[in-house]
Amino acid sequence: MRKPIIAGNWKMFKTRDETLQFIYAVSNRVASIEKVDSVICAPFPVLRCLVKRQGDNLRIGAQNMHFAEEGAYTGEVSAAMLNSIDVSYVIIGHSERRAMFNETDETVNKKLHQAFKHELKPILCVGESLAQRESGSTEKVIEDQIKKDLSGLSKEQVEGLVIAYEPIWAIGTGKTATSAIADETCGFIRKVVGDLYGMETAEVIRIQYGGSVKLSNIDELMSMPNIDGALIGGASLVAEDFIKLVAAAVK
Ligand code: 13P
């Protein structure tokens, strides 16, 4: 049995005051939902105040990191820095970073290795564009991403990874993939992981769906066999909604 995992991706939202307001409203209530792992992936400046409220099933994550150990990389943050302030998770390869900040499968792969080296749990994002879906190349695109992104990772590392399937056309658009499409593609990701690492690993790895997840569609998405959770943008910013989304993930 895979434990459901709900992660909020705040993107570039919330100041320190807004963060404190959110976490005071959420932490105790989410922590009591023991059957779900919940994660808040926040901007760097507020991570420090969030980790203080971390508990067994409420963990804090970053949204990016650099692949180098340290060095002259102005404006970047390393895995060791995140680990040193007790950050637990890190999103790697979000489509917004791939599209706007030159993230490639090669840098994603280096970042995954570096995250594991510093005991951060990566949430790896993969997904196809609308043009790719419409031309029937979704499976090829995703298989290619997974093979390149996971290259050189061990079975144990992959078993500790979370993969988020985020079709680019469903992010921030209000268009959710139907639960059937989301489940089918998450199932395909599981198959690719199985081909690479064996069925046992495929059974263990947790795969989330992301893209316009909200209160009105979470129940149906979570009822699907291959969907183990959600990576949620907009709807994760409202404290009461985030609590309800986590509660809805109890399978
Ligand atoms: P929305 O939930 O706002 O569509 O964002 C999805 C996403 O990109 C999460 O990483």
mmCIF file of C-alpha atoms and ligand atoms in Angstrom:
data_model
loop_
_atom_site.group_PDB
_atom_site.id
_atom_site.type_symbol
_atom_site.label_atom_id
_atom_site.label_comp_id
_atom_site.label_asym_id
_atom_site.label_seq_id
_atom_site.Cartn_x
_atom_site.Cartn_y
_atom_site.Cartn_z
ATOM 1 C CA MET A 1 0.000 0.000 0.000
ATOM 2 C CA ARG A 2 1.383 3.376 -1.014
ATOM 3 C CA LYS A 3 0.738 6.237 1.419
ATOM 4 C CA PRO A 4 -1.014 9.144 -0.329
ATOM 5 C CA ILE A 5 1.027 12.334 -0.634
ATOM 6 C CA ILE A 6 -0.425 15.805 -1.152
ATOM 7 C CA ALA A 7 2.018 18.595 -1.914
ATOM 8 C CA GLY A 8 1.260 22.279 -2.258
ATOM 9 C CA ASN A 9 3.466 24.158 -4.706
ATOM 10 C CA TRP A 10 3.185 27.790 -3.690
ATOM 11 C CA LYS A 11 5.220 29.000 -6.690
ATOM 12 C CA MET A 12 6.068 32.732 -6.219
ATOM 13 C CA PHE A 13 3.334 33.528 -3.722
ATOM 14 C CA LYS A 14 3.238 34.516 -0.020
ATOM 15 C CA THR A 15 5.308 36.910 2.022
ATOM 16 C CA ARG A 16 6.524 36.019 5.517
ATOM 17 C CA ASP A 17 3.347 37.348 7.207
ATOM 18 C CA GLU A 18 1.117 35.480 4.787
ATOM 19 C CA THR A 19 3.168 32.334 5.366
ATOM 20 C CA LEU A 20 2.842 32.556 9.146
ATOM 21 C CA GLN A 21 -0.891 33.113 8.896
ATOM 22 C CA PHE A 22 -1.198 30.043 6.677
ATOM 23 C CA ILE A 23 0.951 27.725 8.757
ATOM 24 C CA TYR A 24 -0.740 28.645 12.054
ATOM 25 C CA ALA A 25 -4.091 27.803 10.486
ATOM 26 C CA VAL A 26 -2.928 24.574 8.896
ATOM 27 C CA SER A 27 -0.193 22.797 10.820
ATOM 28 C CA ASN A 28 -2.080 21.134 13.683
ATOM 29 C CA ARG A 29 -5.047 20.169 11.562
ATOM 30 C CA VAL A 30 -3.002 18.687 8.728
ATOM 31 C CA ALA A 31 -0.642 16.918 11.134
ATOM 32 C CA SER A 32 -3.608 15.043 12.605
ATOM 33 C CA ILE A 33 -4.453 13.518 9.203
ATOM 34 C CA GLU A 34 -2.040 10.653 9.712
ATOM 35 C CA LYS A 35 -2.960 8.593 6.677
ATOM 36 C CA VAL A 36 -1.601 11.230 4.280
ATOM 37 C CA ASP A 37 1.870 12.704 3.860
ATOM 38 C CA SER A 38 1.461 16.422 3.312
ATOM 39 C CA VAL A 39 4.153 18.723 1.994
ATOM 40 C CA ILE A 40 4.328 22.482 1.499
ATOM 41 C CA CYS A 41 6.823 23.602 -1.160
ATOM 42 C CA ALA A 42 7.447 27.275 -0.510
ATOM 43 C CA PRO A 43 9.760 30.045 -1.737
ATOM 44 C CA PHE A 44 13.265 30.092 -0.196
ATOM 45 C CA PRO A 45 12.838 33.132 2.127
ATOM 46 C CA VAL A 46 10.037 31.525 4.147
ATOM 47 C CA LEU A 47 11.395 27.970 4.411
ATOM 48 C CA ARG A 48 13.092 28.722 7.717
ATOM 49 C CA CYS A 49 9.879 29.779 9.441
ATOM 50 C CA LEU A 50 7.982 26.821 7.975
ATOM 51 C CA VAL A 51 10.399 24.054 9.027
ATOM 52 C CA LYS A 52 9.852 24.985 12.658
ATOM 53 C CA ARG A 53 6.316 23.613 12.302
ATOM 54 C CA GLN A 54 7.384 20.407 10.562
ATOM 55 C CA GLY A 55 6.035 17.146 11.947
ATOM 56 C CA ASP A 56 5.823 13.480 10.920
ATOM 57 C CA ASN A 57 3.181 14.044 8.283
ATOM 58 C CA LEU A 58 3.639 17.702 7.496
ATOM 59 C CA ARG A 59 6.946 18.250 5.740
ATOM 60 C CA ILE A 60 8.450 21.296 4.055
ATOM 61 C CA GLY A 61 9.962 21.405 0.583
ATOM 62 C CA ALA A 62 11.782 23.829 -1.712
ATOM 63 C CA GLN A 63 10.785 24.395 -5.338
ATOM 64 C CA ASN A 64 14.252 24.189 -6.896
ATOM 65 C CA MET A 65 17.961 23.892 -6.076
ATOM 66 C CA HIS A 66 21.266 23.979 -7.951
ATOM 67 C CA PHE A 67 23.064 20.781 -8.959
ATOM 68 C CA ALA A 68 26.537 21.916 -7.848
ATOM 69 C CA GLU A 69 27.861 21.311 -4.344
ATOM 70 C CA GLU A 70 28.755 25.013 -3.931
ATOM 71 C CA GLY A 71 30.449 27.710 -5.969
ATOM 72 C CA ALA A 72 30.184 30.992 -7.838
ATOM 73 C CA TYR A 73 26.523 30.682 -8.880
ATOM 74 C CA THR A 74 25.005 34.031 -7.962
ATOM 75 C CA GLY A 75 21.404 33.738 -6.870
ATOM 76 C CA GLU A 76 21.373 29.948 -6.538
ATOM 77 C CA VAL A 77 20.737 27.687 -3.549
ATOM 78 C CA SER A 78 22.422 24.327 -2.902
ATOM 79 C CA ALA A 79 21.068 21.019 -1.628
ATOM 80 C CA ALA A 80 23.389 21.212 1.387
ATOM 81 C CA MET A 81 21.922 24.612 2.313
ATOM 82 C CA LEU A 82 18.384 23.241 2.171
ATOM 83 C CA ASN A 83 19.345 20.199 4.203
ATOM 84 C CA SER A 84 21.098 22.393 6.786
ATOM 85 C CA ILE A 85 17.819 24.146 7.655
ATOM 86 C CA ASP A 86 15.878 20.831 7.763
ATOM 87 C CA VAL A 87 14.037 21.110 4.481
ATOM 88 C CA SER A 88 12.771 17.615 3.569
ATOM 89 C CA TYR A 89 11.588 17.748 -0.048
ATOM 90 C CA VAL A 90 12.526 19.564 -3.235
ATOM 91 C CA ILE A 91 10.600 19.902 -6.487
ATOM 92 C CA ILE A 92 12.854 19.152 -9.456
ATOM 93 C CA GLY A 93 12.112 19.855 -13.110
ATOM 94 C CA HIS A 94 8.800 21.691 -12.813
ATOM 95 C CA SER A 95 7.571 22.589 -16.306
ATOM 96 C CA GLU A 96 7.705 26.301 -15.440
ATOM 97 C CA ARG A 97 11.432 25.921 -14.760
ATOM 98 C CA ARG A 98 11.899 23.826 -17.887
ATOM 99 C CA ALA A 99 10.087 26.462 -19.981
ATOM 100 C CA MET A 100 11.354 29.693 -18.393
ATOM 101 C CA PHE A 101 14.680 28.901 -16.708
ATOM 102 C CA ASN A 102 16.441 26.573 -19.139
ATOM 103 C CA GLU A 103 15.946 23.432 -17.066
ATOM 104 C CA THR A 104 16.768 20.383 -19.205
ATOM 105 C CA ASP A 105 16.631 16.645 -18.601
ATOM 106 C CA GLU A 106 20.390 16.806 -18.120
ATOM 107 C CA THR A 107 20.213 19.412 -15.322
ATOM 108 C CA VAL A 108 17.206 17.616 -13.829
ATOM 109 C CA ASN A 109 19.233 14.407 -13.676
ATOM 110 C CA LYS A 110 22.173 16.156 -11.988
ATOM 111 C CA LYS A 111 19.823 17.791 -9.485
ATOM 112 C CA LEU A 112 18.219 14.452 -8.592
ATOM 113 C CA HIS A 113 21.623 12.940 -7.837
ATOM 114 C CA GLN A 114 22.583 15.978 -5.765
ATOM 115 C CA ALA A 115 19.278 16.005 -3.852
ATOM 116 C CA PHE A 116 19.727 12.355 -2.840
ATOM 117 C CA LYS A 117 23.317 13.032 -1.835
ATOM 118 C CA HIS A 118 22.017 15.556 0.713
ATOM 119 C CA GLU A 119 19.054 13.483 1.858
ATOM 120 C CA LEU A 120 16.383 15.602 0.255
ATOM 121 C CA LYS A 121 13.357 13.776 -1.165
ATOM 122 C CA PRO A 122 12.806 14.920 -4.739
ATOM 123 C CA ILE A 123 9.419 15.428 -6.351
ATOM 124 C CA LEU A 124 10.259 15.021 -10.034
ATOM 125 C CA CYS A 125 7.858 16.687 -12.480
ATOM 126 C CA VAL A 126 7.235 15.319 -15.959
ATOM 127 C CA GLY A 127 4.524 16.050 -18.500
ATOM 128 C CA GLU A 128 3.675 16.798 -22.095
ATOM 129 C CA SER A 129 2.556 19.972 -23.880
ATOM 130 C CA LEU A 130 -0.819 20.317 -25.575
ATOM 131 C CA ALA A 131 0.774 19.965 -29.031
ATOM 132 C CA GLN A 132 2.520 16.769 -27.932
ATOM 133 C CA ARG A 133 -0.702 15.295 -26.556
ATOM 134 C CA GLU A 134 -2.636 16.224 -29.672
ATOM 135 C CA SER A 135 -0.027 14.697 -31.954
ATOM 136 C CA GLY A 136 -0.178 11.418 -30.016
ATOM 137 C CA SER A 137 3.364 11.599 -28.668
ATOM 138 C CA THR A 138 2.575 11.812 -24.927
ATOM 139 C CA GLU A 139 3.984 8.368 -24.104
ATOM 140 C CA LYS A 140 7.148 8.888 -26.096
ATOM 141 C CA VAL A 141 7.775 12.317 -24.490
ATOM 142 C CA ILE A 142 7.216 10.997 -20.983
ATOM 143 C CA GLU A 143 9.260 7.832 -21.457
ATOM 144 C CA ASP A 144 12.099 9.947 -22.774
ATOM 145 C CA GLN A 145 11.926 12.343 -19.802
ATOM 146 C CA ILE A 146 11.868 9.509 -17.253
ATOM 147 C CA LYS A 147 14.792 7.640 -18.823
ATOM 148 C CA LYS A 148 16.971 10.746 -19.000
ATOM 149 C CA ASP A 149 15.911 12.174 -15.638
ATOM 150 C CA LEU A 150 16.460 8.942 -13.692
ATOM 151 C CA SER A 151 19.699 7.976 -15.423
ATOM 152 C CA GLY A 152 22.221 6.477 -12.976
ATOM 153 C CA LEU A 153 19.874 6.494 -9.957
ATOM 154 C CA SER A 154 19.760 3.341 -7.836
ATOM 155 C CA LYS A 155 16.659 1.249 -7.201
ATOM 156 C CA GLU A 156 16.592 2.418 -3.569
ATOM 157 C CA GLN A 157 16.754 6.062 -4.653
ATOM 158 C CA VAL A 158 13.943 5.635 -7.173
ATOM 159 C CA GLU A 159 11.807 3.962 -4.522
ATOM 160 C CA GLY A 160 12.178 7.109 -2.401
ATOM 161 C CA LEU A 161 11.307 9.414 -5.273
ATOM 162 C CA VAL A 162 7.921 11.008 -5.903
ATOM 163 C CA ILE A 163 7.020 11.580 -9.552
ATOM 164 C CA ALA A 164 4.425 14.227 -10.379
ATOM 165 C CA TYR A 165 2.685 13.844 -13.713
ATOM 166 C CA GLU A 166 1.806 17.403 -14.707
ATOM 167 C CA PRO A 167 0.448 17.837 -18.228
ATOM 168 C CA ILE A 168 1.551 21.358 -19.161
ATOM 169 C CA TRP A 169 -1.829 22.134 -20.729
ATOM 170 C CA ALA A 170 -3.567 21.557 -17.390
ATOM 171 C CA ILE A 171 -1.377 23.814 -15.229
ATOM 172 C CA GLY A 172 -3.054 27.007 -14.075
ATOM 173 C CA THR A 173 -5.533 26.755 -16.933
ATOM 174 C CA GLY A 174 -8.523 25.409 -15.041
ATOM 175 C CA LYS A 175 -8.440 22.447 -17.462
ATOM 176 C CA THR A 176 -7.856 19.266 -15.487
ATOM 177 C CA ALA A 177 -6.938 16.108 -17.298
ATOM 178 C CA THR A 178 -9.922 13.786 -16.937
ATOM 179 C CA SER A 179 -9.332 11.292 -14.160
ATOM 180 C CA ALA A 180 -9.104 8.582 -16.840
ATOM 181 C CA ILE A 181 -6.345 10.414 -18.742
ATOM 182 C CA ALA A 182 -4.494 11.239 -15.521
ATOM 183 C CA ASP A 183 -4.705 7.636 -14.311
ATOM 184 C CA GLU A 184 -3.713 6.172 -17.652
ATOM 185 C CA THR A 185 -0.606 8.373 -17.871
ATOM 186 C CA CYS A 186 0.364 7.756 -14.237
ATOM 187 C CA GLY A 187 -0.020 4.037 -15.001
ATOM 188 C CA PHE A 188 2.241 4.457 -18.005
ATOM 189 C CA ILE A 189 4.869 6.186 -15.826
ATOM 190 C CA ARG A 190 4.653 3.239 -13.410
ATOM 191 C CA LYS A 191 5.192 0.855 -16.308
ATOM 192 C CA VAL A 192 8.269 2.749 -17.516
ATOM 193 C CA VAL A 193 9.695 2.720 -13.974
ATOM 194 C CA GLY A 194 8.947 -1.032 -13.866
ATOM 195 C CA ASP A 195 10.763 -1.625 -17.150
ATOM 196 C CA LEU A 196 13.798 0.219 -15.797
ATOM 197 C CA TYR A 197 13.853 -0.927 -12.154
ATOM 198 C CA GLY A 198 11.542 -3.933 -11.851
ATOM 199 C CA MET A 199 7.947 -4.422 -10.721
ATOM 200 C CA GLU A 200 8.752 -4.161 -7.036
ATOM 201 C CA THR A 201 10.020 -0.595 -7.483
ATOM 202 C CA ALA A 202 7.074 0.266 -9.722
ATOM 203 C CA GLU A 203 4.705 -0.879 -6.970
ATOM 204 C CA VAL A 204 6.429 1.240 -4.323
ATOM 205 C CA ILE A 205 7.055 4.547 -6.113
ATOM 206 C CA ARG A 206 4.451 7.241 -5.489
ATOM 207 C CA ILE A 207 3.041 9.071 -8.489
ATOM 208 C CA GLN A 208 1.063 12.292 -8.141
ATOM 209 C CA TYR A 209 -1.136 14.080 -10.617
ATOM 210 C CA GLY A 210 -0.814 17.864 -10.911
ATOM 211 C CA GLY A 211 -2.697 20.465 -12.950
ATOM 212 C CA SER A 212 -5.747 22.406 -11.761
ATOM 213 C CA VAL A 213 -6.412 20.052 -8.841
ATOM 214 C CA LYS A 214 -9.084 21.548 -6.580
ATOM 215 C CA LEU A 215 -11.784 20.605 -4.103
ATOM 216 C CA SER A 216 -14.236 19.736 -6.873
ATOM 217 C CA ASN A 217 -12.016 17.125 -8.557
ATOM 218 C CA ILE A 218 -9.715 15.734 -5.846
ATOM 219 C CA ASP A 219 -12.082 12.911 -4.821
ATOM 220 C CA GLU A 220 -12.354 11.513 -8.302
ATOM 221 C CA LEU A 221 -8.619 11.823 -8.997
ATOM 222 C CA MET A 222 -7.719 10.125 -5.705
ATOM 223 C CA SER A 223 -10.120 7.248 -6.424
ATOM 224 C CA MET A 224 -7.964 6.158 -9.381
ATOM 225 C CA PRO A 225 -5.625 3.197 -8.801
ATOM 226 C CA ASN A 226 -2.442 4.741 -10.193
ATOM 227 C CA ILE A 227 -2.783 8.174 -8.597
ATOM 228 C CA ASP A 228 -1.149 8.342 -5.177
ATOM 229 C CA GLY A 229 -1.580 12.039 -4.541
ATOM 230 C CA ALA A 230 -1.493 15.489 -6.042
ATOM 231 C CA LEU A 231 0.879 18.388 -6.609
ATOM 232 C CA ILE A 232 -1.320 21.435 -6.217
ATOM 233 C CA GLY A 233 -0.621 25.036 -7.211
ATOM 234 C CA GLY A 234 -3.386 27.638 -6.908
ATOM 235 C CA ALA A 235 -5.728 25.692 -4.635
ATOM 236 C CA SER A 236 -2.958 25.004 -2.111
ATOM 237 C CA LEU A 237 -2.629 28.703 -1.251
ATOM 238 C CA VAL A 238 -5.848 28.912 0.754
ATOM 239 C CA ALA A 239 -5.440 27.372 4.208
ATOM 240 C CA GLU A 240 -8.946 25.926 4.537
ATOM 241 C CA ASP A 241 -8.787 24.447 1.032
ATOM 242 C CA PHE A 242 -5.385 22.894 1.640
ATOM 243 C CA ILE A 243 -6.654 21.177 4.787
ATOM 244 C CA LYS A 244 -9.677 19.814 2.888
ATOM 245 C CA LEU A 245 -7.490 18.650 -0.016
ATOM 246 C CA VAL A 246 -5.260 16.712 2.397
ATOM 247 C CA ALA A 247 -8.309 15.201 4.125
ATOM 248 C CA ALA A 248 -9.729 14.164 0.733
ATOM 249 C CA ALA A 249 -6.605 12.159 -0.032
ATOM 250 C CA VAL A 250 -7.285 9.537 2.635
ATOM 251 C CA LYS A 251 -7.777 6.392 0.532
HETATM 252 P P1 13P B 1 -2.265 24.580 -10.577
HETATM 253 O O1 13P B 1 -2.777 23.620 -9.518
HETATM 254 O O2 13P B 1 -2.353 26.005 -10.180
HETATM 255 O O3 13P B 1 -2.815 24.257 -11.929
HETATM 256 O O4 13P B 1 -0.665 24.294 -10.667
HETATM 257 C C1 13P B 1 -0.236 23.003 -10.854
HETATM 258 C C2 13P B 1 1.227 22.959 -10.653
HETATM 259 O O5 13P B 1 1.995 23.437 -11.470
HETATM 260 C C3 13P B 1 1.738 22.355 -9.408
HETATM 261 O O6 13P B 1 3.112 22.178 -9.467
#
